[in-house]
Structure formats: C-alpha cells, structure tokens
C-alpha cells in the first residue's frame, strides 16, 4: 500500500491510499460511509489487488485522516474532489478502465456525482448505498440540523447495525478515526443531496452492480431496490445477501461478496 495526498479545488490537501497492480489493469476508486474511513476498506482492497486490480481510496472531507479538512463540505465540493481524484488516477492509468465503489454514504456521493459529471467512469458498484435511509434523528437533532449548523450531533447508529462479526465489532468499537459525532451542517448538506438524486440517476447509463444486505437497519433496502429498477442503465446487476448485515465485507462470509465484486469488475474490464 502507498499513501499520498492530492490538492482539491479549494487548495485542501486530502490523503489517499493506493494498492498498485499494473499499468493496463482495471482500477477501482472507493468512497467510504458516514462514520467510516478508507481503513474499513482494507480487506476488500487487498483482495481486489490480489486479483490484479489497481485500488485507490481517499478519506472524505472531515473524515479519517482528513478530519481537519472539513471546510466547504458540500455536494459540489465533494463531487469536485472526486473528479480531481479520478483525473489523477486516469493520468497514472491511461489505458485502464476505472470503476467507482461507494459504500453507504459513499454510494450516495457516488450517485450524486452524476449530477455534475458523466462519461468519466466505466462502471459503478454500490454496496448498501444510503440512497434511502432508515436512520431517525430526534426532533431536537432535526432542529439543530436546520437552525444550529455549528452544533455537533451523535450519529444514531449502533455498532451491531454494521455487522454480526465479533472481530470487526471489536475493530469498530476501538477505531479512534471513526466519526461518531458529525457537524449539523454536514448532515444538512448530505440531506440536500436527495434533491439531486432523480437527475443524477437519469444520467447513470454505465454498468451498475448493486449489493444489498438481508439484515440492514441503516438503509431502506426496498426503497433502494425501487430506485435501482428505474435506472436507465442497460447493464445492471443486483446481488442480495440474505443473512448479511449492512457492512457486507465485514461479515463472516465476506469472501463471497469480495469475489462477486472482483468477477464483476473483471467481466466489464475485459469486455
């Protein structure tokens, strides 16, 4: 694994990780979830890299290693960050196909990206994307989101919602980079992305792989299925994992999920 930084439109410097495989091999770029960071992607990153895939990931503004780079947190700037990062990867891998993986909030950011940019990726993989959420904030928290943007709110997610795997439950509990509290202004900007989803979804005509868990208390899987059915893409695949929790790659039988991701990428990269 290699660690680097890239410069954003507003001159912030964001950390990223890279697992190189080779010049002409396919590339994936990973976007993490609400509380997580690119470290939660490590097992899938190493697996995909072992299959000959170049892997890239960066921490969102205000998260993980970029926790102190939280200014200009908005849909537009997050899409700009992603576009700059895609261009960086393309410069390194001009002959490679590039796929985007979005987990939970990362999936919502990935879809929102298509409000601003099209035709710069070769495929989209959404793992438990929070396009439709089950999370419920108290009335007090909702008022803070609307009227007290500088307040900081606890994310209403319990560890057991992520996974049933004791190994990763312990990892999540002890993760000092995990984002347990989030500025109200960030939550408002995330909510605003919902306004773009219809437009963004109509622009998604590239291959799509949607992966959903059978036991998910964080996202509304039925709502996400209905969204998926309306996608205009002519190449879309839905994988449903009965008995799995929200973080599919943290579950006991994560190997099945990771193999499905690798096979799907390879199939589109070689097409």
PDB file of C-alpha atoms in Angstrom:
ATOM      1  CA  UNK A   1       0.000   0.000   0.000  1.00  0.00           C
ATOM      2  CA  UNK A   2       1.156   3.523  -0.831  1.00  0.00           C
ATOM      3  CA  UNK A   3      -0.071   6.734   0.841  1.00  0.00           C
ATOM      4  CA  UNK A   4      -0.251  10.101  -0.900  1.00  0.00           C
ATOM      5  CA  UNK A   5      -2.044  13.439  -0.963  1.00  0.00           C
ATOM      6  CA  UNK A   6      -3.873  15.352  -3.674  1.00  0.00           C
ATOM      7  CA  UNK A   7      -4.908  19.000  -3.864  1.00  0.00           C
ATOM      8  CA  UNK A   8      -8.550  19.995  -4.166  1.00  0.00           C
ATOM      9  CA  UNK A   9     -10.244  22.892  -5.950  1.00  0.00           C
ATOM     10  CA  UNK A  10     -10.137  24.997  -2.753  1.00  0.00           C
ATOM     11  CA  UNK A  11      -6.489  24.074  -2.028  1.00  0.00           C
ATOM     12  CA  UNK A  12      -7.177  21.499   0.685  1.00  0.00           C
ATOM     13  CA  UNK A  13      -4.847  18.503   0.696  1.00  0.00           C
ATOM     14  CA  UNK A  14      -6.564  15.150   1.137  1.00  0.00           C
ATOM     15  CA  UNK A  15      -4.873  11.860   1.991  1.00  0.00           C
ATOM     16  CA  UNK A  16      -5.392   8.794  -0.162  1.00  0.00           C
ATOM     17  CA  UNK A  17      -4.211   5.177  -0.259  1.00  0.00           C
ATOM     18  CA  UNK A  18      -3.168   3.202  -3.328  1.00  0.00           C
ATOM     19  CA  UNK A  19      -2.614  -0.517  -3.934  1.00  0.00           C
ATOM     20  CA  UNK A  20      -0.925  -0.698  -7.389  1.00  0.00           C
ATOM     21  CA  UNK A  21      -1.276  -3.730  -9.655  1.00  0.00           C
ATOM     22  CA  UNK A  22      -0.081  -2.617 -13.094  1.00  0.00           C
ATOM     23  CA  UNK A  23      -0.439  -0.012 -15.824  1.00  0.00           C
ATOM     24  CA  UNK A  24      -3.076  -1.639 -18.015  1.00  0.00           C
ATOM     25  CA  UNK A  25      -5.064  -3.368 -15.282  1.00  0.00           C
ATOM     26  CA  UNK A  26      -8.506  -2.087 -14.209  1.00  0.00           C
ATOM     27  CA  UNK A  27      -8.766   0.471 -11.416  1.00  0.00           C
ATOM     28  CA  UNK A  28     -11.292   0.964  -8.636  1.00  0.00           C
ATOM     29  CA  UNK A  29     -11.834   4.083  -6.557  1.00  0.00           C
ATOM     30  CA  UNK A  30     -13.540   3.604  -3.193  1.00  0.00           C
ATOM     31  CA  UNK A  31     -15.797   6.053  -1.320  1.00  0.00           C
ATOM     32  CA  UNK A  32     -16.419   5.212   2.350  1.00  0.00           C
ATOM     33  CA  UNK A  33     -19.514   5.553   4.519  1.00  0.00           C
ATOM     34  CA  UNK A  34     -20.813   8.103   7.029  1.00  0.00           C
ATOM     35  CA  UNK A  35     -18.848   7.079  10.139  1.00  0.00           C
ATOM     36  CA  UNK A  36     -16.053   5.153   8.465  1.00  0.00           C
ATOM     37  CA  UNK A  37     -12.870   5.916   6.526  1.00  0.00           C
ATOM     38  CA  UNK A  38     -10.724   4.173   3.927  1.00  0.00           C
ATOM     39  CA  UNK A  39      -9.285   1.862   6.612  1.00  0.00           C
ATOM     40  CA  UNK A  40     -12.612  -0.008   6.687  1.00  0.00           C
ATOM     41  CA  UNK A  41     -11.958  -0.912   3.055  1.00  0.00           C
ATOM     42  CA  UNK A  42      -8.637  -2.652   3.719  1.00  0.00           C
ATOM     43  CA  UNK A  43      -9.775  -6.283   3.401  1.00  0.00           C
ATOM     44  CA  UNK A  44     -11.632  -5.678   0.117  1.00  0.00           C
ATOM     45  CA  UNK A  45      -8.793  -3.507  -1.216  1.00  0.00           C
ATOM     46  CA  UNK A  46      -6.203  -6.208  -0.570  1.00  0.00           C
ATOM     47  CA  UNK A  47      -8.464  -8.880  -2.061  1.00  0.00           C
ATOM     48  CA  UNK A  48      -9.108  -6.910  -5.260  1.00  0.00           C
ATOM     49  CA  UNK A  49      -5.420  -6.055  -5.540  1.00  0.00           C
ATOM     50  CA  UNK A  50      -4.564  -9.768  -5.268  1.00  0.00           C
ATOM     51  CA  UNK A  51      -6.780 -10.267  -8.332  1.00  0.00           C
ATOM     52  CA  UNK A  52      -4.717  -7.824 -10.383  1.00  0.00           C
ATOM     53  CA  UNK A  53      -6.816  -4.693  -9.845  1.00  0.00           C
ATOM     54  CA  UNK A  54      -5.375  -1.252  -9.064  1.00  0.00           C
ATOM     55  CA  UNK A  55      -7.132   0.078  -5.968  1.00  0.00           C
ATOM     56  CA  UNK A  56      -7.467   3.670  -4.778  1.00  0.00           C
ATOM     57  CA  UNK A  57      -9.314   5.202  -1.822  1.00  0.00           C
ATOM     58  CA  UNK A  58      -9.408   8.583  -0.133  1.00  0.00           C
ATOM     59  CA  UNK A  59     -10.973   9.886   3.061  1.00  0.00           C
ATOM     60  CA  UNK A  60     -13.866  12.292   2.599  1.00  0.00           C
ATOM     61  CA  UNK A  61     -13.502  15.891   3.809  1.00  0.00           C
ATOM     62  CA  UNK A  62     -13.881  15.888   7.590  1.00  0.00           C
ATOM     63  CA  UNK A  63     -13.300  12.128   7.956  1.00  0.00           C
ATOM     64  CA  UNK A  64     -10.479   9.741   8.787  1.00  0.00           C
ATOM     65  CA  UNK A  65      -7.047  11.131   8.014  1.00  0.00           C
ATOM     66  CA  UNK A  66      -8.762  14.211   6.554  1.00  0.00           C
ATOM     67  CA  UNK A  67     -10.757  15.023   9.692  1.00  0.00           C
ATOM     68  CA  UNK A  68      -9.210  18.503   9.852  1.00  0.00           C
ATOM     69  CA  UNK A  69     -10.100  19.296   6.208  1.00  0.00           C
ATOM     70  CA  UNK A  70     -13.825  19.866   6.680  1.00  0.00           C
ATOM     71  CA  UNK A  71     -14.387  23.345   5.221  1.00  0.00           C
ATOM     72  CA  UNK A  72     -16.579  23.677   2.134  1.00  0.00           C
ATOM     73  CA  UNK A  73     -18.356  20.413   2.963  1.00  0.00           C
ATOM     74  CA  UNK A  74     -20.980  20.296   0.220  1.00  0.00           C
ATOM     75  CA  UNK A  75     -22.259  18.209  -2.661  1.00  0.00           C
ATOM     76  CA  UNK A  76     -20.452  20.358  -5.188  1.00  0.00           C
ATOM     77  CA  UNK A  77     -17.077  20.255  -3.476  1.00  0.00           C
ATOM     78  CA  UNK A  78     -17.266  16.522  -2.763  1.00  0.00           C
ATOM     79  CA  UNK A  79     -18.051  15.894  -6.436  1.00  0.00           C
ATOM     80  CA  UNK A  80     -15.178  18.194  -7.378  1.00  0.00           C
ATOM     81  CA  UNK A  81     -12.833  16.274  -5.039  1.00  0.00           C
ATOM     82  CA  UNK A  82     -13.867  13.024  -6.692  1.00  0.00           C
ATOM     83  CA  UNK A  83     -13.442  14.386 -10.240  1.00  0.00           C
ATOM     84  CA  UNK A  84      -9.936  15.636  -9.419  1.00  0.00           C
ATOM     85  CA  UNK A  85      -9.083  12.243  -7.936  1.00  0.00           C
ATOM     86  CA  UNK A  86     -10.483  10.367 -10.963  1.00  0.00           C
ATOM     87  CA  UNK A  87      -8.320  12.547 -13.225  1.00  0.00           C
ATOM     88  CA  UNK A  88      -5.281  11.741 -11.057  1.00  0.00           C
ATOM     89  CA  UNK A  89      -5.961   8.009 -11.433  1.00  0.00           C
ATOM     90  CA  UNK A  90      -6.530   8.367 -15.188  1.00  0.00           C
ATOM     91  CA  UNK A  91      -3.194  10.129 -15.542  1.00  0.00           C
ATOM     92  CA  UNK A  92      -1.486   7.152 -13.913  1.00  0.00           C
ATOM     93  CA  UNK A  93      -3.561   4.539 -15.783  1.00  0.00           C
ATOM     94  CA  UNK A  94      -4.435   5.986 -19.186  1.00  0.00           C
ATOM     95  CA  UNK A  95      -5.123   2.530 -20.670  1.00  0.00           C
ATOM     96  CA  UNK A  96      -7.224   1.220 -17.789  1.00  0.00           C
ATOM     97  CA  UNK A  97     -10.945   1.060 -17.189  1.00  0.00           C
ATOM     98  CA  UNK A  98     -11.996   2.836 -13.997  1.00  0.00           C
ATOM     99  CA  UNK A  99     -14.765   1.710 -11.649  1.00  0.00           C
ATOM    100  CA  UNK A 100     -16.232   3.518  -8.662  1.00  0.00           C
ATOM    101  CA  UNK A 101     -17.227   1.720  -5.440  1.00  0.00           C
ATOM    102  CA  UNK A 102     -19.486   3.546  -2.985  1.00  0.00           C
ATOM    103  CA  UNK A 103     -20.403   2.133   0.431  1.00  0.00           C
ATOM    104  CA  UNK A 104     -23.377   3.571   2.357  1.00  0.00           C
ATOM    105  CA  UNK A 105     -22.950   7.392   2.230  1.00  0.00           C
ATOM    106  CA  UNK A 106     -20.164   6.798  -0.288  1.00  0.00           C
ATOM    107  CA  UNK A 107     -22.834   5.279  -2.541  1.00  0.00           C
ATOM    108  CA  UNK A 108     -24.989   8.394  -2.208  1.00  0.00           C
ATOM    109  CA  UNK A 109     -21.999  10.618  -3.013  1.00  0.00           C
ATOM    110  CA  UNK A 110     -21.183   8.371  -5.992  1.00  0.00           C
ATOM    111  CA  UNK A 111     -24.712   8.733  -7.405  1.00  0.00           C
ATOM    112  CA  UNK A 112     -24.751  12.468  -6.657  1.00  0.00           C
ATOM    113  CA  UNK A 113     -21.531  12.770  -8.684  1.00  0.00           C
ATOM    114  CA  UNK A 114     -23.566  12.094 -11.835  1.00  0.00           C
ATOM    115  CA  UNK A 115     -25.426  15.378 -11.290  1.00  0.00           C
ATOM    116  CA  UNK A 116     -22.184  17.100 -12.231  1.00  0.00           C
ATOM    117  CA  UNK A 117     -20.137  14.689 -14.358  1.00  0.00           C
ATOM    118  CA  UNK A 118     -20.844  11.884 -16.821  1.00  0.00           C
ATOM    119  CA  UNK A 119     -18.739   9.780 -19.182  1.00  0.00           C
ATOM    120  CA  UNK A 120     -15.626   9.656 -16.995  1.00  0.00           C
ATOM    121  CA  UNK A 121     -16.114   6.189 -15.477  1.00  0.00           C
ATOM    122  CA  UNK A 122     -16.617   2.645 -16.770  1.00  0.00           C
ATOM    123  CA  UNK A 123     -18.768   1.164 -14.018  1.00  0.00           C
ATOM    124  CA  UNK A 124     -20.431   1.812 -10.666  1.00  0.00           C
ATOM    125  CA  UNK A 125     -20.582  -0.551  -7.675  1.00  0.00           C
ATOM    126  CA  UNK A 126     -22.935   0.379  -4.840  1.00  0.00           C
ATOM    127  CA  UNK A 127     -22.640  -1.531  -1.564  1.00  0.00           C
ATOM    128  CA  UNK A 128     -25.542  -0.869   0.828  1.00  0.00           C
ATOM    129  CA  UNK A 129     -25.906   2.693  -0.536  1.00  0.00           C
ATOM    130  CA  UNK A 130     -27.772   5.175   1.673  1.00  0.00           C
ATOM    131  CA  UNK A 131     -29.973   6.463  -1.138  1.00  0.00           C
ATOM    132  CA  UNK A 132     -32.924   5.707   1.134  1.00  0.00           C
ATOM    133  CA  UNK A 133     -32.187   5.820   4.855  1.00  0.00           C
ATOM    134  CA  UNK A 134     -33.728   4.216   7.929  1.00  0.00           C
ATOM    135  CA  UNK A 135     -31.804   6.432  10.357  1.00  0.00           C
ATOM    136  CA  UNK A 136     -34.029   8.604  12.513  1.00  0.00           C
ATOM    137  CA  UNK A 137     -32.884  11.759  14.281  1.00  0.00           C
ATOM    138  CA  UNK A 138     -34.738  13.224  17.275  1.00  0.00           C
ATOM    139  CA  UNK A 139     -36.782  16.407  16.879  1.00  0.00           C
ATOM    140  CA  UNK A 140     -34.079  18.295  18.764  1.00  0.00           C
ATOM    141  CA  UNK A 141     -31.417  16.999  16.357  1.00  0.00           C
ATOM    142  CA  UNK A 142     -33.553  17.901  13.337  1.00  0.00           C
ATOM    143  CA  UNK A 143     -33.890  21.460  14.624  1.00  0.00           C
ATOM    144  CA  UNK A 144     -30.125  21.604  15.125  1.00  0.00           C
ATOM    145  CA  UNK A 145     -29.551  20.421  11.552  1.00  0.00           C
ATOM    146  CA  UNK A 146     -31.825  23.178  10.251  1.00  0.00           C
ATOM    147  CA  UNK A 147     -31.032  26.077  12.586  1.00  0.00           C
ATOM    148  CA  UNK A 148     -27.819  25.339  14.523  1.00  0.00           C
ATOM    149  CA  UNK A 149     -25.257  24.393  11.859  1.00  0.00           C
ATOM    150  CA  UNK A 150     -22.298  24.675  14.236  1.00  0.00           C
ATOM    151  CA  UNK A 151     -23.673  22.083  16.657  1.00  0.00           C
ATOM    152  CA  UNK A 152     -22.267  18.549  16.654  1.00  0.00           C
ATOM    153  CA  UNK A 153     -24.625  15.556  16.702  1.00  0.00           C
ATOM    154  CA  UNK A 154     -24.180  11.890  17.574  1.00  0.00           C
ATOM    155  CA  UNK A 155     -24.813   9.568  14.649  1.00  0.00           C
ATOM    156  CA  UNK A 156     -27.791   7.292  15.525  1.00  0.00           C
ATOM    157  CA  UNK A 157     -26.006   4.064  14.579  1.00  0.00           C
ATOM    158  CA  UNK A 158     -25.221   1.232  17.000  1.00  0.00           C
ATOM    159  CA  UNK A 159     -22.201  -0.994  16.355  1.00  0.00           C
ATOM    160  CA  UNK A 160     -24.372  -4.107  15.890  1.00  0.00           C
ATOM    161  CA  UNK A 161     -26.095  -2.449  12.921  1.00  0.00           C
ATOM    162  CA  UNK A 162     -22.863  -2.713  10.952  1.00  0.00           C
ATOM    163  CA  UNK A 163     -22.020  -6.392  11.344  1.00  0.00           C
ATOM    164  CA  UNK A 164     -22.506  -9.520  13.451  1.00  0.00           C
ATOM    165  CA  UNK A 165     -18.818 -10.461  13.147  1.00  0.00           C
ATOM    166  CA  UNK A 166     -17.153 -10.185  16.578  1.00  0.00           C
ATOM    167  CA  UNK A 167     -13.750  -9.483  15.021  1.00  0.00           C
ATOM    168  CA  UNK A 168     -14.982  -6.392  13.238  1.00  0.00           C
ATOM    169  CA  UNK A 169     -17.280  -5.312  16.061  1.00  0.00           C
ATOM    170  CA  UNK A 170     -14.173  -5.054  18.214  1.00  0.00           C
ATOM    171  CA  UNK A 171     -12.359  -3.174  15.435  1.00  0.00           C
ATOM    172  CA  UNK A 172     -15.251  -0.683  15.078  1.00  0.00           C
ATOM    173  CA  UNK A 173     -15.508  -0.164  18.841  1.00  0.00           C
ATOM    174  CA  UNK A 174     -11.803   0.674  19.158  1.00  0.00           C
ATOM    175  CA  UNK A 175     -11.419   2.703  15.959  1.00  0.00           C
ATOM    176  CA  UNK A 176     -10.206   6.174  17.004  1.00  0.00           C
ATOM    177  CA  UNK A 177     -10.726   7.507  13.453  1.00  0.00           C
ATOM    178  CA  UNK A 178     -14.400   6.544  13.389  1.00  0.00           C
ATOM    179  CA  UNK A 179     -16.698   9.568  13.072  1.00  0.00           C
ATOM    180  CA  UNK A 180     -19.207   9.129  15.908  1.00  0.00           C
ATOM    181  CA  UNK A 181     -20.179  12.812  16.019  1.00  0.00           C
ATOM    182  CA  UNK A 182     -20.864  14.931  12.934  1.00  0.00           C
ATOM    183  CA  UNK A 183     -21.410  18.690  12.469  1.00  0.00           C
ATOM    184  CA  UNK A 184     -25.065  19.533  11.858  1.00  0.00           C
ATOM    185  CA  UNK A 185     -24.063  21.489   8.749  1.00  0.00           C
ATOM    186  CA  UNK A 186     -22.560  18.325   7.231  1.00  0.00           C
ATOM    187  CA  UNK A 187     -25.776  16.394   7.863  1.00  0.00           C
ATOM    188  CA  UNK A 188     -27.783  19.171   6.203  1.00  0.00           C
ATOM    189  CA  UNK A 189     -25.560  19.046   3.122  1.00  0.00           C
ATOM    190  CA  UNK A 190     -25.934  15.257   2.970  1.00  0.00           C
ATOM    191  CA  UNK A 191     -29.725  15.642   3.152  1.00  0.00           C
ATOM    192  CA  UNK A 192     -29.619  18.191   0.311  1.00  0.00           C
ATOM    193  CA  UNK A 193     -28.088  15.545  -1.965  1.00  0.00           C
ATOM    194  CA  UNK A 194     -31.508  13.918  -2.056  1.00  0.00           C
ATOM    195  CA  UNK A 195     -32.679  16.784  -4.274  1.00  0.00           C
ATOM    196  CA  UNK A 196     -30.201  15.737  -6.951  1.00  0.00           C
ATOM    197  CA  UNK A 197     -30.845  12.002  -6.957  1.00  0.00           C
ATOM    198  CA  UNK A 198     -33.557  11.929  -9.618  1.00  0.00           C
ATOM    199  CA  UNK A 199     -31.476  13.992 -12.042  1.00  0.00           C
ATOM    200  CA  UNK A 200     -28.281  12.107 -11.207  1.00  0.00           C
ATOM    201  CA  UNK A 201     -29.939   8.699 -11.546  1.00  0.00           C
ATOM    202  CA  UNK A 202     -31.229   9.601 -15.000  1.00  0.00           C
ATOM    203  CA  UNK A 203     -27.628  10.184 -16.079  1.00  0.00           C
ATOM    204  CA  UNK A 204     -26.420   6.732 -14.994  1.00  0.00           C
ATOM    205  CA  UNK A 205     -26.143   4.657 -18.162  1.00  0.00           C
ATOM    206  CA  UNK A 206     -22.905   2.848 -17.393  1.00  0.00           C
ATOM    207  CA  UNK A 207     -22.788  -0.696 -15.908  1.00  0.00           C
ATOM    208  CA  UNK A 208     -24.080  -0.861 -12.319  1.00  0.00           C
ATOM    209  CA  UNK A 209     -23.662  -3.515  -9.621  1.00  0.00           C
ATOM    210  CA  UNK A 210     -25.927  -3.070  -6.574  1.00  0.00           C
ATOM    211  CA  UNK A 211     -25.179  -5.160  -3.461  1.00  0.00           C
ATOM    212  CA  UNK A 212     -27.713  -5.268  -0.625  1.00  0.00           C
ATOM    213  CA  UNK A 213     -27.795  -6.931   2.782  1.00  0.00           C
ATOM    214  CA  UNK A 214     -30.684  -9.031   4.022  1.00  0.00           C
ATOM    215  CA  UNK A 215     -30.422  -7.506   7.510  1.00  0.00           C
ATOM    216  CA  UNK A 216     -29.973  -3.748   7.204  1.00  0.00           C
ATOM    217  CA  UNK A 217     -31.150  -1.314   9.892  1.00  0.00           C
ATOM    218  CA  UNK A 218     -29.290   1.624   8.323  1.00  0.00           C
ATOM    219  CA  UNK A 219     -30.716   1.827   4.808  1.00  0.00           C
ATOM    220  CA  UNK A 220     -34.160   1.123   3.345  1.00  0.00           C
ATOM    221  CA  UNK A 221     -33.315  -1.768   1.039  1.00  0.00           C
ATOM    222  CA  UNK A 222     -36.806  -1.872  -0.500  1.00  0.00           C
ATOM    223  CA  UNK A 223     -36.539   1.819  -1.367  1.00  0.00           C
ATOM    224  CA  UNK A 224     -33.101   1.296  -2.885  1.00  0.00           C
ATOM    225  CA  UNK A 225     -34.447  -1.630  -4.954  1.00  0.00           C
ATOM    226  CA  UNK A 226     -37.188   0.604  -6.362  1.00  0.00           C
ATOM    227  CA  UNK A 227     -34.562   3.228  -7.228  1.00  0.00           C
ATOM    228  CA  UNK A 228     -32.462   0.558  -8.957  1.00  0.00           C
ATOM    229  CA  UNK A 229     -35.386  -0.672 -11.052  1.00  0.00           C
ATOM    230  CA  UNK A 230     -35.789   2.795 -12.563  1.00  0.00           C
ATOM    231  CA  UNK A 231     -32.139   3.177 -13.588  1.00  0.00           C
ATOM    232  CA  UNK A 232     -31.743   3.662 -17.362  1.00  0.00           C
ATOM    233  CA  UNK A 233     -28.567   1.522 -17.497  1.00  0.00           C
ATOM    234  CA  UNK A 234     -28.850  -1.446 -19.868  1.00  0.00           C
ATOM    235  CA  UNK A 235     -26.241  -3.377 -17.836  1.00  0.00           C
ATOM    236  CA  UNK A 236     -27.276  -3.574 -14.196  1.00  0.00           C
ATOM    237  CA  UNK A 237     -26.915  -6.378 -11.677  1.00  0.00           C
ATOM    238  CA  UNK A 238     -28.497  -6.788  -8.238  1.00  0.00           C
ATOM    239  CA  UNK A 239     -26.893  -9.052  -5.636  1.00  0.00           C
ATOM    240  CA  UNK A 240     -28.828  -9.745  -2.426  1.00  0.00           C
ATOM    241  CA  UNK A 241     -27.080 -11.358   0.551  1.00  0.00           C
ATOM    242  CA  UNK A 242     -29.606 -12.989   2.848  1.00  0.00           C
ATOM    243  CA  UNK A 243     -28.468 -13.087   6.470  1.00  0.00           C
ATOM    244  CA  UNK A 244     -25.763 -10.436   5.966  1.00  0.00           C
ATOM    245  CA  UNK A 245     -25.660  -7.102   7.798  1.00  0.00           C
ATOM    246  CA  UNK A 246     -25.037  -3.604   6.382  1.00  0.00           C
ATOM    247  CA  UNK A 247     -21.234  -3.870   6.070  1.00  0.00           C
ATOM    248  CA  UNK A 248     -21.166  -6.843   3.732  1.00  0.00           C
ATOM    249  CA  UNK A 249     -17.370  -7.048   3.643  1.00  0.00           C
ATOM    250  CA  UNK A 250     -17.165  -7.255   7.460  1.00  0.00           C
ATOM    251  CA  UNK A 251     -19.403 -10.318   7.710  1.00  0.00           C
ATOM    252  CA  UNK A 252     -18.201 -13.886   8.380  1.00  0.00           C
ATOM    253  CA  UNK A 253     -18.654 -14.960   4.766  1.00  0.00           C
ATOM    254  CA  UNK A 254     -17.297 -11.752   3.228  1.00  0.00           C
ATOM    255  CA  UNK A 255     -15.237 -13.788   0.735  1.00  0.00           C
ATOM    256  CA  UNK A 256     -18.382 -14.420  -1.314  1.00  0.00           C
ATOM    257  CA  UNK A 257     -19.080 -10.679  -1.563  1.00  0.00           C
ATOM    258  CA  UNK A 258     -15.496  -9.807  -2.453  1.00  0.00           C
ATOM    259  CA  UNK A 259     -15.350 -12.499  -5.126  1.00  0.00           C
ATOM    260  CA  UNK A 260     -18.581 -11.159  -6.652  1.00  0.00           C
ATOM    261  CA  UNK A 261     -17.051  -7.663  -6.843  1.00  0.00           C
ATOM    262  CA  UNK A 262     -13.847  -8.942  -8.476  1.00  0.00           C
ATOM    263  CA  UNK A 263     -15.676 -11.104 -11.033  1.00  0.00           C
ATOM    264  CA  UNK A 264     -17.999  -8.239 -11.993  1.00  0.00           C
ATOM    265  CA  UNK A 265     -15.098  -5.799 -12.458  1.00  0.00           C
ATOM    266  CA  UNK A 266     -13.038  -8.249 -14.473  1.00  0.00           C
ATOM    267  CA  UNK A 267     -16.004  -9.067 -16.683  1.00  0.00           C
ATOM    268  CA  UNK A 268     -16.557  -5.401 -17.588  1.00  0.00           C
ATOM    269  CA  UNK A 269     -12.853  -4.554 -17.831  1.00  0.00           C
ATOM    270  CA  UNK A 270     -12.322  -7.323 -20.387  1.00  0.00           C
ATOM    271  CA  UNK A 271     -15.469  -6.572 -22.403  1.00  0.00           C
TER     272      UNK A 271
END
